[in-house]
Coordinates of C-alpha atoms and ligand atoms in Angstrom, one line a residue:
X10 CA -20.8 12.1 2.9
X11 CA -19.5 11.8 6.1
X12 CA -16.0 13.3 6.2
X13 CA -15.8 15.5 9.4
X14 CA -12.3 17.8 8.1
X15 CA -8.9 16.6 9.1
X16 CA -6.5 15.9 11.9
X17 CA -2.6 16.5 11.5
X18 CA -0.6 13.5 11.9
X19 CA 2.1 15.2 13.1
X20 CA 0.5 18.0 16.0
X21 CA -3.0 16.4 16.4
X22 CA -4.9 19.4 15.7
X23 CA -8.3 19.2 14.0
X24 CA -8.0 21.5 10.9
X25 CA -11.4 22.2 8.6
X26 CA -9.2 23.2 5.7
X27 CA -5.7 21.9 3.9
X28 CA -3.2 24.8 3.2
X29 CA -1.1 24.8 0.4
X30 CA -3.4 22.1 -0.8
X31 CA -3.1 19.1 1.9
X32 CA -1.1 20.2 4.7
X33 CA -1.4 21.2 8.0
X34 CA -1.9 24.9 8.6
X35 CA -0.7 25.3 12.3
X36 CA 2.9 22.7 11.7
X37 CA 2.9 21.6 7.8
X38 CA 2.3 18.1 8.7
X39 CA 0.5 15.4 6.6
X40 CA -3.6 15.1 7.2
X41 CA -5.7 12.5 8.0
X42 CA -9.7 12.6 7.1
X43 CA -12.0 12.1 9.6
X44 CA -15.7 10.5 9.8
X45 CA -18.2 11.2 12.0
X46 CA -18.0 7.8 12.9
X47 CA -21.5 7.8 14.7
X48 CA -23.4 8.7 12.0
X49 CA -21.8 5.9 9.6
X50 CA -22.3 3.3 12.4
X51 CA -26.0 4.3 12.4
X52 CA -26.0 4.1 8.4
X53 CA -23.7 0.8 8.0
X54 CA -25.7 -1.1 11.9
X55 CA -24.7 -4.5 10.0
X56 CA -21.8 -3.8 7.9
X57 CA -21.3 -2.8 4.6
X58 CA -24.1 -3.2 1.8
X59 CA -23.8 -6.2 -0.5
X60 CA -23.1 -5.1 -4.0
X61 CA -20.1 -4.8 -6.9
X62 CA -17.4 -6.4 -5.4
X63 CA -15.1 -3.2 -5.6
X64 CA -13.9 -0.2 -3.1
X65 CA -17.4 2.1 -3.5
X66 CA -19.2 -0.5 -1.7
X67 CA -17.7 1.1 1.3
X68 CA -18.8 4.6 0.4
X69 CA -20.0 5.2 3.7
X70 CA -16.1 5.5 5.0
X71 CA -15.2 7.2 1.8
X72 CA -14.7 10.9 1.7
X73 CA -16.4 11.3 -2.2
X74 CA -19.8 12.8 -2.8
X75 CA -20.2 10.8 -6.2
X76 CA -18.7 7.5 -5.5
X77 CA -19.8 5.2 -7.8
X78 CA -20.4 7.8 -11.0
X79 CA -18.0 7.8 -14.1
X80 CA -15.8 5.5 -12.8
X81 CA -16.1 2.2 -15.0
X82 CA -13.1 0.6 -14.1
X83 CA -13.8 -2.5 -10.7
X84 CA -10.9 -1.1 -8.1
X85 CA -10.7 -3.6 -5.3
X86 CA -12.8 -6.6 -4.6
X87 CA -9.4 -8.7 -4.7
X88 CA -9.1 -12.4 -3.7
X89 CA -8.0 -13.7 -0.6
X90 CA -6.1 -17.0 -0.9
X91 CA -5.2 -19.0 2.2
X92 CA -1.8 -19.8 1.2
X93 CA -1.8 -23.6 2.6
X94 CA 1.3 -24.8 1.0
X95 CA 3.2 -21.6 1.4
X96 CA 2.7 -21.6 5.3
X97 CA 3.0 -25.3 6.1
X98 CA 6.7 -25.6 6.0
X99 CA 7.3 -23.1 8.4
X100 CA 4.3 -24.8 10.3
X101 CA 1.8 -22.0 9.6
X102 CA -2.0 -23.1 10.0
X103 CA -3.3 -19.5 8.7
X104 CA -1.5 -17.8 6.3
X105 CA -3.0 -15.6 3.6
X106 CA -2.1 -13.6 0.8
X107 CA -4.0 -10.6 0.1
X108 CA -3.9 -10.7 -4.3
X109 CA -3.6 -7.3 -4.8
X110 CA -2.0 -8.1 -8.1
X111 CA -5.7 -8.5 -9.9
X112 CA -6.5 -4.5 -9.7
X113 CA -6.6 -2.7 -13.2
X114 CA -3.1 -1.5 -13.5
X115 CA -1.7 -4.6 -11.5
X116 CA -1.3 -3.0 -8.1
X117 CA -2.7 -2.1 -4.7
X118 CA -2.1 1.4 -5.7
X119 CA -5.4 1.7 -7.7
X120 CA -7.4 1.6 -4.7
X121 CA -5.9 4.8 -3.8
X122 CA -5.9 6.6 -7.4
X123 CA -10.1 5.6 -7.2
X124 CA -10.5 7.9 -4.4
X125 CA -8.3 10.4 -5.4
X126 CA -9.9 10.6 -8.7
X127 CA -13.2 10.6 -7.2
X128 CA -12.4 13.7 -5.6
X129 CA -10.8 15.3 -8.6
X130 CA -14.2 14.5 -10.0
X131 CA -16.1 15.8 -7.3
X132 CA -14.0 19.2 -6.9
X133 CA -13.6 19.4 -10.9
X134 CA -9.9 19.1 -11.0
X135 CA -9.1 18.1 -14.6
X136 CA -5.5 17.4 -14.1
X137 CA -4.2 15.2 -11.5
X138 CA -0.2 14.8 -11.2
X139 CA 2.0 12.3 -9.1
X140 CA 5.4 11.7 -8.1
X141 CA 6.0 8.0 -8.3
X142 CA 8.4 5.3 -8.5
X143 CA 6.5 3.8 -10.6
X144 CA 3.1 1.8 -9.4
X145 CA 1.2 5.1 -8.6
X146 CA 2.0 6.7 -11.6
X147 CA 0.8 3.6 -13.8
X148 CA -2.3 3.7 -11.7
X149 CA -3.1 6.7 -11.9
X150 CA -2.2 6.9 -16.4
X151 CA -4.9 4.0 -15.8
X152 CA -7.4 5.4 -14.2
X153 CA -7.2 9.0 -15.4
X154 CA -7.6 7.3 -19.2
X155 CA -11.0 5.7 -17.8
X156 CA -12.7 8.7 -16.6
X157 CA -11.3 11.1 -19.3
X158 CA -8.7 13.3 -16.7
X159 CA -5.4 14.2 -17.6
X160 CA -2.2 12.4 -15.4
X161 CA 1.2 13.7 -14.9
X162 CA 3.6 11.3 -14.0
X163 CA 7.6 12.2 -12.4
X164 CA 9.4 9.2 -12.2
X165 CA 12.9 8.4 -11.5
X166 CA 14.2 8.2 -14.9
X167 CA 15.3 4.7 -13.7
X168 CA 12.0 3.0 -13.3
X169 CA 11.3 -0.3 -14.3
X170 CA 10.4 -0.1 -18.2
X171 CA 7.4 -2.1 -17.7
X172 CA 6.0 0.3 -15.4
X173 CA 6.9 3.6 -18.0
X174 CA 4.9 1.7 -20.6
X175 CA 2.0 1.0 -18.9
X176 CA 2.0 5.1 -17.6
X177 CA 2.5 6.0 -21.6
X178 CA 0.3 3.4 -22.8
X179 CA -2.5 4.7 -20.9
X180 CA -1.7 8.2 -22.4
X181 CA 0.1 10.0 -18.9
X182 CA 2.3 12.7 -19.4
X183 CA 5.4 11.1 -18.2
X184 CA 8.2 13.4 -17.1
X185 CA 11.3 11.0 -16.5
X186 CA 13.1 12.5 -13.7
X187 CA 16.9 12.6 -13.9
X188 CA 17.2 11.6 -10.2
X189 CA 15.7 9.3 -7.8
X190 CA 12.4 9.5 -6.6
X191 CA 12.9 11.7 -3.6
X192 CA 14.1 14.3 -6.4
X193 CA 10.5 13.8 -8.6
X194 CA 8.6 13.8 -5.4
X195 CA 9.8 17.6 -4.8
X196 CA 9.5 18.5 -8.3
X197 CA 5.7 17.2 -8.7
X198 CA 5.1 18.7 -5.7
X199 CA 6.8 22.2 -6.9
X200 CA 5.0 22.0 -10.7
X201 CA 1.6 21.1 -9.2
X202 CA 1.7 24.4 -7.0
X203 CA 2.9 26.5 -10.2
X204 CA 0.4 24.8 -12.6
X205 CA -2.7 24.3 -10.1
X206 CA -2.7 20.7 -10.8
X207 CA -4.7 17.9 -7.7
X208 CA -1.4 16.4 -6.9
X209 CA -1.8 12.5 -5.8
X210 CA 1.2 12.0 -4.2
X211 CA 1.7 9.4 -1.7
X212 CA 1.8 11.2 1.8
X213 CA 0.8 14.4 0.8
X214 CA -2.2 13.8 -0.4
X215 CA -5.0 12.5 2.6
X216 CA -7.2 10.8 -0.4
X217 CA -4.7 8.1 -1.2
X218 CA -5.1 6.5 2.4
X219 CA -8.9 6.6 2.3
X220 CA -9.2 4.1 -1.0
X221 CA -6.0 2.2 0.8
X222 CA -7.8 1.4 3.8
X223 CA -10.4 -0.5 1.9
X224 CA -7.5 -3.4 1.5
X225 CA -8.7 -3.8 5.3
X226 CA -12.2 -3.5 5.2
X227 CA -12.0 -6.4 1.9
X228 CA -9.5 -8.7 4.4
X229 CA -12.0 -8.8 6.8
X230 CA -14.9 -9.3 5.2
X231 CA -13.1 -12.4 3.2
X232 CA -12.2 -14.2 6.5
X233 CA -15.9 -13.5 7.6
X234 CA -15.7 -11.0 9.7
X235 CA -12.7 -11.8 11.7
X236 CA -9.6 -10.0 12.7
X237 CA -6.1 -11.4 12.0
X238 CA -3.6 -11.6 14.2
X239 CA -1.2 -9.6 12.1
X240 CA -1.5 -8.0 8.5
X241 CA 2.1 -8.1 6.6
X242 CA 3.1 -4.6 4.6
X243 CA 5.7 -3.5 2.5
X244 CA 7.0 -0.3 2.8
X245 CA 8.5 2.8 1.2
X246 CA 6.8 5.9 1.9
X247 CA 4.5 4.1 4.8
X248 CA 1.4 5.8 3.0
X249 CA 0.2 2.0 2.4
X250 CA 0.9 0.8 6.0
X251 CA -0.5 3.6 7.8
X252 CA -4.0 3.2 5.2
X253 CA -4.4 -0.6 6.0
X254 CA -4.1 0.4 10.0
X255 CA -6.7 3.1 9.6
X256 CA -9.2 0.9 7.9
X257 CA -9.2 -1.6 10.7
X258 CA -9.2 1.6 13.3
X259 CA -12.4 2.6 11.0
X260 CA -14.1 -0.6 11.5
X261 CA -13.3 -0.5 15.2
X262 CA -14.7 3.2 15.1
X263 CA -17.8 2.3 13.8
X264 CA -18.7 -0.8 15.9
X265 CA -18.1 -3.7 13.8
X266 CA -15.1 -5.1 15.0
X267 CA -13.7 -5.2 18.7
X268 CA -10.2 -6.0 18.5
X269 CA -7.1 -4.5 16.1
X270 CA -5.2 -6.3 14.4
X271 CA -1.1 -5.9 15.0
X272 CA 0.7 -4.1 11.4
X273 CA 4.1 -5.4 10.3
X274 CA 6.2 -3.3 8.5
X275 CA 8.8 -5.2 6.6
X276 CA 11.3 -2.7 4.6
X277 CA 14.2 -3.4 2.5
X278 CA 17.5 -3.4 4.8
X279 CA 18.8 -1.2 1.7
X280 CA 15.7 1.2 2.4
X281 CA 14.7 1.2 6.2
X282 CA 14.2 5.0 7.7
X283 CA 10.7 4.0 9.2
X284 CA 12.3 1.0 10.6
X285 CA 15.1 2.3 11.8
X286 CA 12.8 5.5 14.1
X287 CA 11.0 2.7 15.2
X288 CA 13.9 0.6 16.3
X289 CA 15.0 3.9 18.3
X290 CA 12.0 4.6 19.9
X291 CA 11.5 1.2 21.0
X292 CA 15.3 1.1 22.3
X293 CA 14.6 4.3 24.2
X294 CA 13.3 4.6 27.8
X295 CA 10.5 7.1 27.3
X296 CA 7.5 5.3 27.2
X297 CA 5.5 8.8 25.8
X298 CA 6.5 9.6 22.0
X299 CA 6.6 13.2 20.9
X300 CA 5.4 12.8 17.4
X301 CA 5.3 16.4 16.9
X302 CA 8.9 16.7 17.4
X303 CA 9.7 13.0 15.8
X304 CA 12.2 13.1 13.2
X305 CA 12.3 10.5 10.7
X306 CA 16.0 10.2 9.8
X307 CA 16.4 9.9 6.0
X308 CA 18.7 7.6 4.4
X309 CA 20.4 6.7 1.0
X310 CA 18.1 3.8 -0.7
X311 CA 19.8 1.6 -2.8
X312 CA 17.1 -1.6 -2.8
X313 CA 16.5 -3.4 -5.8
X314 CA 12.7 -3.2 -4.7
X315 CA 12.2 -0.4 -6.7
X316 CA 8.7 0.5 -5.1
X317 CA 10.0 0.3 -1.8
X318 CA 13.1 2.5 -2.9
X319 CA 12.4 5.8 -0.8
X320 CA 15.2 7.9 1.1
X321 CA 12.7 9.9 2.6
X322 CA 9.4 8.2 3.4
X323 CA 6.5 11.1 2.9
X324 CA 4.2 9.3 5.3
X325 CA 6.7 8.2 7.7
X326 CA 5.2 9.4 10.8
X327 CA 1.7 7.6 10.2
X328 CA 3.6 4.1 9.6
X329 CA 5.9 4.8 13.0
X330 CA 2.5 5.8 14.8
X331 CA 0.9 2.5 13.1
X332 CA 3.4 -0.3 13.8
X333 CA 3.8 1.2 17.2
X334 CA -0.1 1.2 18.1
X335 CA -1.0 -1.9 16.5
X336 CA 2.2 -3.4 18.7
X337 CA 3.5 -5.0 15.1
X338 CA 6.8 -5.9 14.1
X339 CA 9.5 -3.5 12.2
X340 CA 11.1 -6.4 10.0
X341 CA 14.1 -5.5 7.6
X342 CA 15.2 -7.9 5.3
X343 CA 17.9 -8.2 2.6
X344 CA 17.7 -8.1 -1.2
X345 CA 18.5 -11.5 -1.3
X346 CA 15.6 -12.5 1.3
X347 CA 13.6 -10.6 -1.1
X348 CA 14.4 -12.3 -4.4
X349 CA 14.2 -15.4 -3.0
X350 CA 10.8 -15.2 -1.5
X351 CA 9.5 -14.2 -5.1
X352 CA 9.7 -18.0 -6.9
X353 CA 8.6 -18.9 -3.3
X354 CA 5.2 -17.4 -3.0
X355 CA 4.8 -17.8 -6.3
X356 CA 5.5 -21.3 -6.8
X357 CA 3.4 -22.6 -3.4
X358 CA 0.3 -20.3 -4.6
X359 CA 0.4 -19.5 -7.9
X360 CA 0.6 -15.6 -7.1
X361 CA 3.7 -13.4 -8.8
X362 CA 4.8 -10.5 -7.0
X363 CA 7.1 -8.2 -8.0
X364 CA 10.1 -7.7 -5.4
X365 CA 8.4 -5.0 -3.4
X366 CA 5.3 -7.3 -2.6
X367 CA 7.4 -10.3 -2.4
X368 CA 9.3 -8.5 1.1
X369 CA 5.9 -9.2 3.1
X370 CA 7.0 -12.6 2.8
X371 CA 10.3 -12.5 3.2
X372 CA 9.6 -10.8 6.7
X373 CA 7.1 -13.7 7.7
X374 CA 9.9 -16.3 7.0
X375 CA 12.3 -14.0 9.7
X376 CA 9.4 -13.6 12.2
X377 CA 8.9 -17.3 12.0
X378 CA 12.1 -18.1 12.7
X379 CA 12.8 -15.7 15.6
X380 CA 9.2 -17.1 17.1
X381 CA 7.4 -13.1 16.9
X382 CA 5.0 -15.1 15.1
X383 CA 3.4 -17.7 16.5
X384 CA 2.2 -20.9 14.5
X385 CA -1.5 -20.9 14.8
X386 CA -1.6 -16.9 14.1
X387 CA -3.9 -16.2 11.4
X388 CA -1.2 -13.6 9.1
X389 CA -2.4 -11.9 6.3
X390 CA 0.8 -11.1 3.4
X391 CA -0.3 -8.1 1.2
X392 CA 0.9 -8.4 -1.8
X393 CA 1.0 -5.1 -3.4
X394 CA 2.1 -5.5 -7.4
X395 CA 2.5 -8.1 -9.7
X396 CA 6.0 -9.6 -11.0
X397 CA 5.4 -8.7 -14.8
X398 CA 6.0 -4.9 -13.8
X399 CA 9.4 -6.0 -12.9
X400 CA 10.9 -9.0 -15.3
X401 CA 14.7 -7.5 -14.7
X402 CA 14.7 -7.9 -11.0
X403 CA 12.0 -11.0 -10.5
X404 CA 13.6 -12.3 -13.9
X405 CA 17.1 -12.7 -11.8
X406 CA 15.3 -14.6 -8.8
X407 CA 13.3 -17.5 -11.2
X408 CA 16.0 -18.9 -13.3
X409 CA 16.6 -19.1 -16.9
X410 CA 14.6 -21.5 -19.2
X411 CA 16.4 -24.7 -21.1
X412 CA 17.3 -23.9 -24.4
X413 CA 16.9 -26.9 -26.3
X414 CA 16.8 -27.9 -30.3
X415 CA 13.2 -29.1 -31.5
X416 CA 13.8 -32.9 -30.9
X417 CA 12.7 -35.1 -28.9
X418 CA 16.2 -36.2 -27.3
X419 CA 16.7 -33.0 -26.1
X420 CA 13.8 -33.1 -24.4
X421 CA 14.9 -36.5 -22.8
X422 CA 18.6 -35.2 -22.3
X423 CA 16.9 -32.1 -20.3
X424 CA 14.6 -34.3 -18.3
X425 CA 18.3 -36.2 -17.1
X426 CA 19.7 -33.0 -16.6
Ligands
PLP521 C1 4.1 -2.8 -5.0 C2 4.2 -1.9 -3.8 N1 4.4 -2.4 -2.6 C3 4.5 -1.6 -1.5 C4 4.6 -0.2 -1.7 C5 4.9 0.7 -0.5 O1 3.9 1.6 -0.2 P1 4.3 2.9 0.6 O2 5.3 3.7 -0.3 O3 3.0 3.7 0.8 O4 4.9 2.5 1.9 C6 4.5 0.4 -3.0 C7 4.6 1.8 -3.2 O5 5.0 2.3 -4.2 C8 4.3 -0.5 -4.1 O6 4.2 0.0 -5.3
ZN522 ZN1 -0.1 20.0 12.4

């Protein structure tokens, strides 16, 4: 293995070890893991090795020591569908959509529960907890049942059903949380410190952004080797946006790509800290940020994008650092721009997000229309979750079926209609 210790995201400081667990021991910041990138250029020379098409093909850039074993479940290795119809109103010649949809519990989220769980395996940690607002916590019930661990689940109480019954179909121990998920965040966090449990959670835990990253490694290898102009993400926390930066950083790193692409980061105008630092440090005349000292202000979420839904984003400071590096867009868009673009992508592509990977979208559609993006970019939309996890809220953007009696008439009547 390859992992070379940490860095804090916040200070910049190499650390060998994680207090407390995860964070940083000189300013309590979050960690990133880091490679000695030489010696996994020297390994990969050529790229990755052919193989299983899921995340453990890129072991190399994965901080595990078992990779593949006892983990039967295919994370990853999701299509990537050029989205022709979708783009060519809005005059797009190269727009895809990253199907993150077609992972075992339906979301990007299980590439980051694989690599967590690989460590839990590696360290012997038999009970892994996470605080949730739903996707993470059905990702991880799922892939704790395949390798025989135990999952603990805090969600907001209010979580979309579909969502709770995947986590308790999968056998988690979920702990409902009267509150939002800001309030189950600090009480997984609390529990796993009392209990000794490998808590997963999204920000705190440097693991989840390793098996994220491999949504970047997969995009590039799909367009054959190239770089897109822009990858689209949705974003709560800013766990997921900061992971797909770092895996095109790690590809850089290691000589197999020589330009970045630029990261959008499209939030819910309901939900928009990250946005909102970045809209201030853009507005501000000092060109040299102090990301030690940054303060991510928090706000009141309210969006019906349930996995989006985050007052306080736990990884803020990597997705500010992100958008600004890559020089991507902060896009917010409205509830409504998000329920409409569900029937949209999935009626030009045949792909169903639920509302939180339907915002990617919606954000193209703005950056389109204010000319940020320019027709012949080649834009990659992530799209995190499927649409069944969420039939109340997608449900309300489709429409409602005919209700007709069994004759033919009424069909003919309804055909008129
Ligand atoms: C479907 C979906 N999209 C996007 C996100 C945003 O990821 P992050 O909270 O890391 O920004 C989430 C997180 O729960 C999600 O479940
Ligand atoms: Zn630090």
């Amino acid at each position: 293995m390859s992992m070379n210790g940490y860095c804090c995201i916040a200070c910049g400081t190499n650390q060998t070890v994680g207090f407390d667990g995860f964070l940083c021991p000189d300013c309590g910041g979050n960690l990133d893991i880091r490679y000695d990138y030489d010696a996994v250029a020297k390994q990969l020379d050529d790229g990755f090795p052919e193989g299983d098409r899921d995340i453990f093909r890129f072991a190399a850039l994965l901080p595990l020591d078992r990779p593949r074993s006892l983990f039967p479940l295919r994370v990853g290795g999701t299509p990537l569908y050029r989205a022709i119809r979708l783009g060519k109103p809005l005059g797009m010649q190269e727009l895809y959509l990253k199907d993150e949809t077609l992972n075992p519990s339906a979301s990007l989220k299980d590439r980051a529960s694989a690599v967590v769980i690989g460590h839990a395996l590696d360290t012997g940690a038999g009970v892994v907890s996470v605080a949730s607002t739903g996707n993470a916590g059905s990702s991880l019930a799922c892939l704790a049942a395949a390798t025989g661990l135990e999952a603990m689940v805090f969600v907001p109480a209010k979580a979309p059903p579909a969502k709770l019954t995947q986590m308790l179909a999968f056998g988690a121990r979920v702990l409902a949380v009267d509150g939002n998920y800001d309030d189950a965040y600090d009480l997984c966090l609390a529990a796993s410190r009392e209990f000794g449990w490998l808590n997963r959670s999204t920000g705190y835990n440097p693991f989840t952004r390793e098996g994220k990253k491999t949504c970047a490694f997969e995009i590039w290898q799909d367009l054959d080797r190239r770089v897109p102009d822009r990858v689209v993400v949705s974003t709560g926390d800013g766990n997921t946006l900061s992971a797909i930066w770092k895996g095109w950083c790690d590809l850089k790193a290691v000589g197999l790509i020589d330009r970045l692409p630029k990261i959008d980061c499209v939030q819910s105008a309901a939900s928009a800290a990250i946005n909102a630092t970045i809209g201030r440090i853009r507005n501000s005349d000092d060109a040299n940020v102090n990301w030690s000292a940054l303060k991510i202000r928090k706000v009141e979420a309210s969006t019906i994008a349930d996995s989006i839904a985050v007052d306080r984003p736990r990884d803020g400071l990597a997705a500010v650092k992100a958008v600004i590096q890559s020089g991507g867009e902060a896009v917010t868009v409205t509830d409504s721009d998000i329920l409409a673009a569900i029937p949209e992508i999935a009626r030009a592509s045949g792909v169903f997000p639920e509302p939180a990977a339907a915002a990617p979208w919606a954000g193209v559609k703005q950056m389109r229309g204010s000319h940020q993006i320019g027709s012949k970019e080649l834009v990659v939309c992530v799209v995190s979750g499927t649409g069944l996890k969420d039939i109340v809220n997608t449900g309300a953007a489709v429409g409602k079926p005919h209700l007709i009696k069994p004759a033919l008439g009424a069909v003919r009547d309804c055909l008129r209609a």
